Amino acid sequence: MNDTILADALPHALDSRPDIAILSLDCFDTLLWRDTHAPSDVFRALGSPTFQQRIWAEQRARARAAVHAHRNEVGIADIYAQLLPNAAPIEREAMVAAELAAEAAHCYGFQPTIDLMRAARERGIGVIVISDTYLDAAQLGALISESAGADVRALIDRIFCSSEYGLSKGEGLIGKVIKELGVRADTVLHIGDNRAADLVAAQAAGVCALHLKQFTATTEQRLRLEAATSAMVHAGTASNLSSQPHRAAIAIAEPGIDNAAERLGFTTIGPVLHAFARWLAREADALHAASAGQVHILFLMRDGHLPRLVFDAIEPHVPTHAIEISRFTATAASFVTEADVLRYLDSEKTSPARAILAQLLFEPQEIAVMLRTLPGRDNHAALVRTLRSAARMKRILARSRAFAERLVGYLRATIAPAPGDTLMLVDLGYNGSVQNQIDPLLQRLLKVAVAGRYLLLREQDISGLDKAGFIGADCYDANTLDALCGNVAVLEQLCTAAQGSVVDYTADGMPVRAVNAIKGGQSAVRDAVQRGAVRYAGVADRPIVRSAPLADLAAQRSAAAAVLTRLMFLPMPEELVVLENFQHDVNLGVGDTVPLFDSAIAQRGLRQRGLFYMRGAERMYLPAELNGEGLAVKLTLLAHKRFGLALKYADFIDRTITLPVLIADGRTVETGNVTATPTHDGYYVAPIPIDDCRFSIGLQFGRLYEWLQVESAVFMPVDRFLSEQQRAGLEEVAAVPTLEGMAQTAVHLYRCEDAAAFMMIPPPPRRDARAMMLAVVFRPIAPRSSAPVSAAQVVEQVR
């Protein structure tokens, strides 16, 4: 017999049970749910006592009851007697009332359970609540009324609490209630979320029972990780309640979603954008109240595509517009003076010359000519000199003015703003670059006000523009915002429209788009994700029954930040399967795409440089690349980014290996030692300077090991090795070793025949004046058990 019931089946739990006379329900997480991850998270809202003081007090109260009354159950008055041993009764009563008020603020009725209660009453079936709780029946009844409404409380005939009976459901409370009611046990159906207390204990008492399974094991893990990231993101703030208002909708709908991409959209992207949409509606209302003209809500394409769909789903009567203004077109229209051009060039010192020239509106043939005149490396200064010629600068400014007129013509044709109106630009964020470029242009040419509203806003300077972020500097510090912005590419690719980026506008106000560089398979997956997100928006509030609407957006904001952080830093394996083939288009008008993540690069980087690889790694979605490397690595990355930890490579070193080496320059052979330091997964890196590529290096592995793995041996410039901006594979030259007394038995696996075995590596051809080094990454497998040979013997063998 199936003794488990899912949330969406609750209203029909009585359909096949005609002999039931009493419906018995657990209270918390069955009838009343909390909008936090764990019950104790509500204590964080108390202020005084602190979260931990409240937990300690309950532990002491239960320990005292076990010793003095031989019972495990206590009342809330007993808890506060332990918490405030020297306080007057009135002071304790006030703090109990404050806790009950906090519970009422964070509890809500679960609609499927309430529907079941109403179905029971319609059939003449009695409804009772049996709860393991430190509240008494009057307190619990008042909490149900205050949080879910008096009409819900009226559906309940009686309430039974473990605190008043001195024993829990697992200790026999359900059987005692049955005797007190004087009914046959087999006419009672009990339902609750705790398998031991609500199913096993109920069945032991002879009643029919069902275990309400809220979530799958995977969902429980995802929510647990969200709570963990929330604790890190909100450490030391009033928002550290581990808010999870999306739990109820997920419990009802997720089990019925078979498509993994749609499930990702429903469970993760949906809650983030639903909360964002609620905030946008409030921001739009505030702008309406402050503006004499009309407020136009403009979602910037392409990344604003899904936020607009979600907003329209919850605010169907509020008009919005999809506006195609890209970073490329906004920048192209912004060059009014030579100073504007030079400021742009200063900000793009590391960008490819081809992309810079395209942004400055040069034609392909003009770009080809200029590129031929530039040096192969470090050509930015030469490019600036080329562009500062009077003729080219005049051409840039003239083309930019014409481009600006076409952009403004597009806006006039699309939304027809009147002078004095407000354009509310909506985007994911994260610096508001489009607004930075076009805000002065729109104010000058259209006589409108501009307000930017972003999901995630981390301004790198104080622009002075009207900007606000749902997750922004008013609630989060710069380290947190910077951590989220570092992995924003994954959110961008899930929210974008399946079309090419706009690169120009026609004279009659139509957008001109580049060819969409993203493959059709990715678009199909993205469509499913977006379908799930919109589906969430449509049902998010349905399972939640509150006596009064929740007006405060703080809980939704903190929940959205936690969900977003979890996706960005602790992605689930099934999510990465959805995203594994995603490409990211850089949206600079040049059609470039890069893989969203590449796990092979991460593994190589970790083994070569350890966690130091992550410090400066410029990846689109670095945490996704760390899947399979363990939670500790990803948590270290999150902690480093979230708190801005000033860690160096040396801080990760807690043991070393002294590796004997031979140094040969073609005439002499010398011996020495190098220090190999740990990287990751048992690997070590041995850095050996070779100066100007004169020296061959012999690695005397045989003196230390019988078996070992050699992951890689590469040459690179010393300054590249020491750089904090690590990029695996950059400026590396693979070494070509020869083996003496060593045999390669598998990929990377070597056996040293005796203690004299070594690996000889000749230097690469010298390319320039930069000092070079050899970096060898190896992992010890079996140490040498026999006595090592002397260095003199090995030198003689080399000679």
PDB file of C-alpha atoms in Angstrom, residues 368-550:
ATOM      1  CA  ALA A 368      41.285  45.511 -42.673  1.00  0.00           C
ATOM      2  CA  VAL A 369      43.517  48.371 -43.826  1.00  0.00           C
ATOM      3  CA  MET A 370      44.126  49.687 -40.310  1.00  0.00           C
ATOM      4  CA  LEU A 371      44.808  46.253 -38.842  1.00  0.00           C
ATOM      5  CA  ARG A 372      47.593  45.715 -41.382  1.00  0.00           C
ATOM      6  CA  THR A 373      49.408  48.788 -40.068  1.00  0.00           C
ATOM      7  CA  LEU A 374      49.357  47.703 -36.408  1.00  0.00           C
ATOM      8  CA  PRO A 375      52.087  45.678 -34.655  1.00  0.00           C
ATOM      9  CA  GLY A 376      51.255  42.086 -33.751  1.00  0.00           C
ATOM     10  CA  ARG A 377      51.445  42.550 -29.964  1.00  0.00           C
ATOM     11  CA  ASP A 378      50.752  45.413 -27.552  1.00  0.00           C
ATOM     12  CA  ASN A 379      49.150  47.376 -30.350  1.00  0.00           C
ATOM     13  CA  HIS A 380      46.671  49.487 -28.377  1.00  0.00           C
ATOM     14  CA  ALA A 381      48.881  52.577 -28.202  1.00  0.00           C
ATOM     15  CA  ALA A 382      49.501  52.377 -31.940  1.00  0.00           C
ATOM     16  CA  LEU A 383      45.767  52.018 -32.540  1.00  0.00           C
ATOM     17  CA  VAL A 384      45.035  55.136 -30.481  1.00  0.00           C
ATOM     18  CA  ARG A 385      47.612  57.123 -32.456  1.00  0.00           C
ATOM     19  CA  THR A 386      46.020  55.947 -35.692  1.00  0.00           C
ATOM     20  CA  LEU A 387      42.531  56.940 -34.569  1.00  0.00           C
ATOM     21  CA  ARG A 388      43.564  60.398 -33.338  1.00  0.00           C
ATOM     22  CA  SER A 389      44.225  61.605 -36.850  1.00  0.00           C
ATOM     23  CA  ALA A 390      41.888  64.487 -37.661  1.00  0.00           C
ATOM     24  CA  ALA A 391      40.273  62.736 -40.605  1.00  0.00           C
ATOM     25  CA  ARG A 392      39.496  59.521 -38.758  1.00  0.00           C
ATOM     26  CA  MET A 393      38.266  61.309 -35.648  1.00  0.00           C
ATOM     27  CA  LYS A 394      35.944  63.464 -37.747  1.00  0.00           C
ATOM     28  CA  ARG A 395      34.607  60.333 -39.435  1.00  0.00           C
ATOM     29  CA  ILE A 396      33.928  58.641 -36.069  1.00  0.00           C
ATOM     30  CA  LEU A 397      32.016  61.626 -34.672  1.00  0.00           C
ATOM     31  CA  ALA A 398      29.955  62.146 -37.826  1.00  0.00           C
ATOM     32  CA  ARG A 399      28.973  58.497 -38.009  1.00  0.00           C
ATOM     33  CA  SER A 400      28.098  58.466 -34.305  1.00  0.00           C
ATOM     34  CA  ARG A 401      25.787  61.507 -34.711  1.00  0.00           C
ATOM     35  CA  ALA A 402      24.002  59.790 -37.565  1.00  0.00           C
ATOM     36  CA  PHE A 403      23.779  56.581 -35.558  1.00  0.00           C
ATOM     37  CA  ALA A 404      22.265  58.487 -32.611  1.00  0.00           C
ATOM     38  CA  GLU A 405      19.597  59.969 -34.879  1.00  0.00           C
ATOM     39  CA  ARG A 406      18.682  56.492 -36.123  1.00  0.00           C
ATOM     40  CA  LEU A 407      18.475  55.152 -32.543  1.00  0.00           C
ATOM     41  CA  VAL A 408      16.227  58.020 -31.467  1.00  0.00           C
ATOM     42  CA  GLY A 409      14.117  57.490 -34.586  1.00  0.00           C
ATOM     43  CA  TYR A 410      13.685  53.864 -33.572  1.00  0.00           C
ATOM     44  CA  LEU A 411      12.451  54.905 -30.113  1.00  0.00           C
ATOM     45  CA  ARG A 412      10.042  57.453 -31.581  1.00  0.00           C
ATOM     46  CA  ALA A 413       8.621  54.817 -33.913  1.00  0.00           C
ATOM     47  CA  THR A 414       8.323  52.223 -31.141  1.00  0.00           C
ATOM     48  CA  ILE A 415       7.034  54.098 -28.088  1.00  0.00           C
ATOM     49  CA  ALA A 416       6.534  57.730 -29.195  1.00  0.00           C
ATOM     50  CA  PRO A 417       7.614  59.330 -25.892  1.00  0.00           C
ATOM     51  CA  ALA A 418       6.522  62.888 -25.195  1.00  0.00           C
ATOM     52  CA  PRO A 419       8.740  65.515 -23.566  1.00  0.00           C
ATOM     53  CA  GLY A 420       8.542  65.112 -19.804  1.00  0.00           C
ATOM     54  CA  ASP A 421       7.900  61.360 -19.945  1.00  0.00           C
ATOM     55  CA  THR A 422      10.082  58.887 -18.071  1.00  0.00           C
ATOM     56  CA  LEU A 423      11.756  55.942 -19.749  1.00  0.00           C
ATOM     57  CA  MET A 424      12.204  53.143 -17.202  1.00  0.00           C
ATOM     58  CA  LEU A 425      14.954  50.942 -18.623  1.00  0.00           C
ATOM     59  CA  VAL A 426      14.809  47.388 -17.263  1.00  0.00           C
ATOM     60  CA  ASP A 427      17.697  44.973 -17.614  1.00  0.00           C
ATOM     61  CA  LEU A 428      19.520  42.250 -15.729  1.00  0.00           C
ATOM     62  CA  GLY A 429      22.354  44.705 -15.041  1.00  0.00           C
ATOM     63  CA  TYR A 430      25.028  44.758 -13.856  1.00  0.00           C
ATOM     64  CA  ASN A 431      26.775  48.127 -14.381  1.00  0.00           C
ATOM     65  CA  GLY A 432      24.027  49.822 -16.366  1.00  0.00           C
ATOM     66  CA  SER A 433      26.384  50.348 -19.307  1.00  0.00           C
ATOM     67  CA  VAL A 434      23.611  51.004 -21.826  1.00  0.00           C
ATOM     68  CA  GLN A 435      22.082  53.658 -19.585  1.00  0.00           C
ATOM     69  CA  ASN A 436      25.486  55.243 -19.023  1.00  0.00           C
ATOM     70  CA  GLN A 437      25.853  55.751 -22.775  1.00  0.00           C
ATOM     71  CA  ILE A 438      22.344  56.789 -23.842  1.00  0.00           C
ATOM     72  CA  ASP A 439      21.020  58.651 -20.796  1.00  0.00           C
ATOM     73  CA  PRO A 440      22.512  62.040 -21.899  1.00  0.00           C
ATOM     74  CA  LEU A 441      21.501  61.335 -25.510  1.00  0.00           C
ATOM     75  CA  LEU A 442      17.846  60.647 -24.675  1.00  0.00           C
ATOM     76  CA  GLN A 443      17.571  63.607 -22.361  1.00  0.00           C
ATOM     77  CA  ARG A 444      19.060  65.887 -25.016  1.00  0.00           C
ATOM     78  CA  LEU A 445      17.175  64.660 -28.081  1.00  0.00           C
ATOM     79  CA  LEU A 446      13.879  63.407 -26.599  1.00  0.00           C
ATOM     80  CA  LYS A 447      13.575  65.683 -23.520  1.00  0.00           C
ATOM     81  CA  VAL A 448      12.714  62.704 -21.333  1.00  0.00           C
ATOM     82  CA  ALA A 449      13.882  61.461 -17.944  1.00  0.00           C
ATOM     83  CA  VAL A 450      15.653  58.109 -17.778  1.00  0.00           C
ATOM     84  CA  ALA A 451      15.521  55.659 -14.880  1.00  0.00           C
ATOM     85  CA  GLY A 452      17.419  52.371 -14.890  1.00  0.00           C
ATOM     86  CA  ARG A 453      16.060  49.441 -12.863  1.00  0.00           C
ATOM     87  CA  TYR A 454      18.184  46.319 -12.698  1.00  0.00           C
ATOM     88  CA  LEU A 455      18.029  42.851 -11.213  1.00  0.00           C
ATOM     89  CA  LEU A 456      21.677  43.126 -10.207  1.00  0.00           C
ATOM     90  CA  LEU A 457      23.455  46.476  -9.991  1.00  0.00           C
ATOM     91  CA  ARG A 458      27.110  46.952  -9.164  1.00  0.00           C
ATOM     92  CA  GLU A 459      28.193  50.376 -10.372  1.00  0.00           C
ATOM     93  CA  GLN A 460      31.936  50.648 -10.829  1.00  0.00           C
ATOM     94  CA  ASP A 461      31.780  54.422 -10.468  1.00  0.00           C
ATOM     95  CA  ILE A 462      29.306  56.920  -9.093  1.00  0.00           C
ATOM     96  CA  SER A 463      27.441  57.799 -12.276  1.00  0.00           C
ATOM     97  CA  GLY A 464      24.913  60.136 -10.657  1.00  0.00           C
ATOM     98  CA  LEU A 465      22.215  58.668 -12.909  1.00  0.00           C
ATOM     99  CA  ASP A 466      18.836  57.451 -11.726  1.00  0.00           C
ATOM    100  CA  LYS A 467      19.694  53.797 -11.152  1.00  0.00           C
ATOM    101  CA  ALA A 468      18.498  51.169  -8.697  1.00  0.00           C
ATOM    102  CA  GLY A 469      19.043  47.463  -8.354  1.00  0.00           C
ATOM    103  CA  PHE A 470      16.753  44.860  -6.853  1.00  0.00           C
ATOM    104  CA  ILE A 471      19.975  43.299  -5.628  1.00  0.00           C
ATOM    105  CA  GLY A 472      22.066  46.432  -5.275  1.00  0.00           C
ATOM    106  CA  ALA A 473      24.358  48.508  -3.107  1.00  0.00           C
ATOM    107  CA  ASP A 474      21.575  49.636  -0.782  1.00  0.00           C
ATOM    108  CA  CYS A 475      21.286  46.071   0.557  1.00  0.00           C
ATOM    109  CA  TYR A 476      24.539  44.314  -0.365  1.00  0.00           C
ATOM    110  CA  ASP A 477      28.212  45.178  -0.105  1.00  0.00           C
ATOM    111  CA  ALA A 478      30.515  45.495  -3.095  1.00  0.00           C
ATOM    112  CA  ASN A 479      32.131  42.074  -2.575  1.00  0.00           C
ATOM    113  CA  THR A 480      28.781  40.292  -2.739  1.00  0.00           C
ATOM    114  CA  LEU A 481      27.679  42.199  -5.828  1.00  0.00           C
ATOM    115  CA  ASP A 482      31.017  41.605  -7.519  1.00  0.00           C
ATOM    116  CA  ALA A 483      30.824  37.881  -6.749  1.00  0.00           C
ATOM    117  CA  LEU A 484      27.413  37.627  -8.411  1.00  0.00           C
ATOM    118  CA  CYS A 485      28.467  39.694 -11.404  1.00  0.00           C
ATOM    119  CA  GLY A 486      31.405  37.386 -12.020  1.00  0.00           C
ATOM    120  CA  ASN A 487      29.114  34.545 -13.090  1.00  0.00           C
ATOM    121  CA  VAL A 488      26.237  36.532 -14.558  1.00  0.00           C
ATOM    122  CA  ALA A 489      26.777  34.973 -18.007  1.00  0.00           C
ATOM    123  CA  VAL A 490      24.728  31.915 -17.046  1.00  0.00           C
ATOM    124  CA  LEU A 491      21.729  34.098 -16.181  1.00  0.00           C
ATOM    125  CA  GLU A 492      22.146  36.171 -19.339  1.00  0.00           C
ATOM    126  CA  GLN A 493      22.033  33.100 -21.571  1.00  0.00           C
ATOM    127  CA  LEU A 494      18.893  31.790 -19.861  1.00  0.00           C
ATOM    128  CA  CYS A 495      17.046  35.123 -20.097  1.00  0.00           C
ATOM    129  CA  THR A 496      17.949  36.267 -23.580  1.00  0.00           C
ATOM    130  CA  ALA A 497      15.763  36.344 -26.669  1.00  0.00           C
ATOM    131  CA  ALA A 498      16.441  33.871 -29.480  1.00  0.00           C
ATOM    132  CA  GLN A 499      17.564  36.513 -31.942  1.00  0.00           C
ATOM    133  CA  GLY A 500      20.702  38.282 -33.036  1.00  0.00           C
ATOM    134  CA  SER A 501      21.898  41.338 -31.182  1.00  0.00           C
ATOM    135  CA  VAL A 502      20.862  44.708 -32.614  1.00  0.00           C
ATOM    136  CA  VAL A 503      23.752  46.452 -34.407  1.00  0.00           C
ATOM    137  CA  ASP A 504      21.998  49.350 -36.159  1.00  0.00           C
ATOM    138  CA  TYR A 505      18.640  50.920 -37.062  1.00  0.00           C
ATOM    139  CA  THR A 506      17.073  51.728 -40.411  1.00  0.00           C
ATOM    140  CA  ALA A 507      15.985  55.218 -41.385  1.00  0.00           C
ATOM    141  CA  ASP A 508      12.345  54.275 -40.798  1.00  0.00           C
ATOM    142  CA  GLY A 509      12.955  53.057 -37.232  1.00  0.00           C
ATOM    143  CA  MET A 510      13.505  49.327 -37.555  1.00  0.00           C
ATOM    144  CA  PRO A 511      16.247  47.396 -35.729  1.00  0.00           C
ATOM    145  CA  VAL A 512      19.025  45.774 -37.739  1.00  0.00           C
ATOM    146  CA  ARG A 513      20.259  42.597 -36.094  1.00  0.00           C
ATOM    147  CA  ALA A 514      23.437  40.588 -36.408  1.00  0.00           C
ATOM    148  CA  VAL A 515      23.130  36.946 -37.326  1.00  0.00           C
ATOM    149  CA  ASN A 516      22.279  34.901 -34.246  1.00  0.00           C
ATOM    150  CA  ALA A 517      25.465  32.987 -33.427  1.00  0.00           C
ATOM    151  CA  ILE A 518      23.741  30.664 -30.925  1.00  0.00           C
ATOM    152  CA  LYS A 519      22.824  27.184 -32.147  1.00  0.00           C
ATOM    153  CA  GLY A 520      19.227  26.033 -32.405  1.00  0.00           C
ATOM    154  CA  GLY A 521      19.703  23.332 -29.771  1.00  0.00           C
ATOM    155  CA  GLN A 522      20.629  25.933 -27.198  1.00  0.00           C
ATOM    156  CA  SER A 523      17.604  28.015 -28.138  1.00  0.00           C
ATOM    157  CA  ALA A 524      15.296  25.029 -27.628  1.00  0.00           C
ATOM    158  CA  VAL A 525      16.736  24.376 -24.165  1.00  0.00           C
ATOM    159  CA  ARG A 526      16.506  28.054 -23.288  1.00  0.00           C
ATOM    160  CA  ASP A 527      12.862  28.139 -24.408  1.00  0.00           C
ATOM    161  CA  ALA A 528      12.096  25.299 -21.994  1.00  0.00           C
ATOM    162  CA  VAL A 529      13.844  27.127 -19.145  1.00  0.00           C
ATOM    163  CA  GLN A 530      11.868  30.267 -19.908  1.00  0.00           C
ATOM    164  CA  ARG A 531       8.643  28.294 -20.081  1.00  0.00           C
ATOM    165  CA  GLY A 532       9.327  26.996 -16.590  1.00  0.00           C
ATOM    166  CA  ALA A 533      10.098  30.460 -15.226  1.00  0.00           C
ATOM    167  CA  VAL A 534       6.870  31.913 -16.592  1.00  0.00           C
ATOM    168  CA  ARG A 535       4.965  28.920 -15.244  1.00  0.00           C
ATOM    169  CA  TYR A 536       6.370  29.614 -11.792  1.00  0.00           C
ATOM    170  CA  ALA A 537       5.250  33.245 -11.977  1.00  0.00           C
ATOM    171  CA  GLY A 538       1.723  32.087 -12.702  1.00  0.00           C
ATOM    172  CA  VAL A 539       1.443  29.801  -9.668  1.00  0.00           C
ATOM    173  CA  ALA A 540       3.916  31.237  -7.140  1.00  0.00           C
ATOM    174  CA  ASP A 541       1.297  32.726  -4.811  1.00  0.00           C
ATOM    175  CA  ARG A 542      -1.487  30.174  -5.191  1.00  0.00           C
ATOM    176  CA  PRO A 543      -0.442  27.746  -2.438  1.00  0.00           C
ATOM    177  CA  ILE A 544       0.096  30.535   0.096  1.00  0.00           C
ATOM    178  CA  VAL A 545      -2.818  31.528   2.324  1.00  0.00           C
ATOM    179  CA  ARG A 546      -2.157  34.503   4.591  1.00  0.00           C
ATOM    180  CA  SER A 547      -4.545  36.439   6.762  1.00  0.00           C
ATOM    181  CA  ALA A 548      -3.013  39.631   5.374  1.00  0.00           C
ATOM    182  CA  PRO A 549      -1.009  40.180   2.176  1.00  0.00           C
ATOM    183  CA  LEU A 550       2.752  40.250   2.617  1.00  0.00           C
TER     184      LEU A 550
END
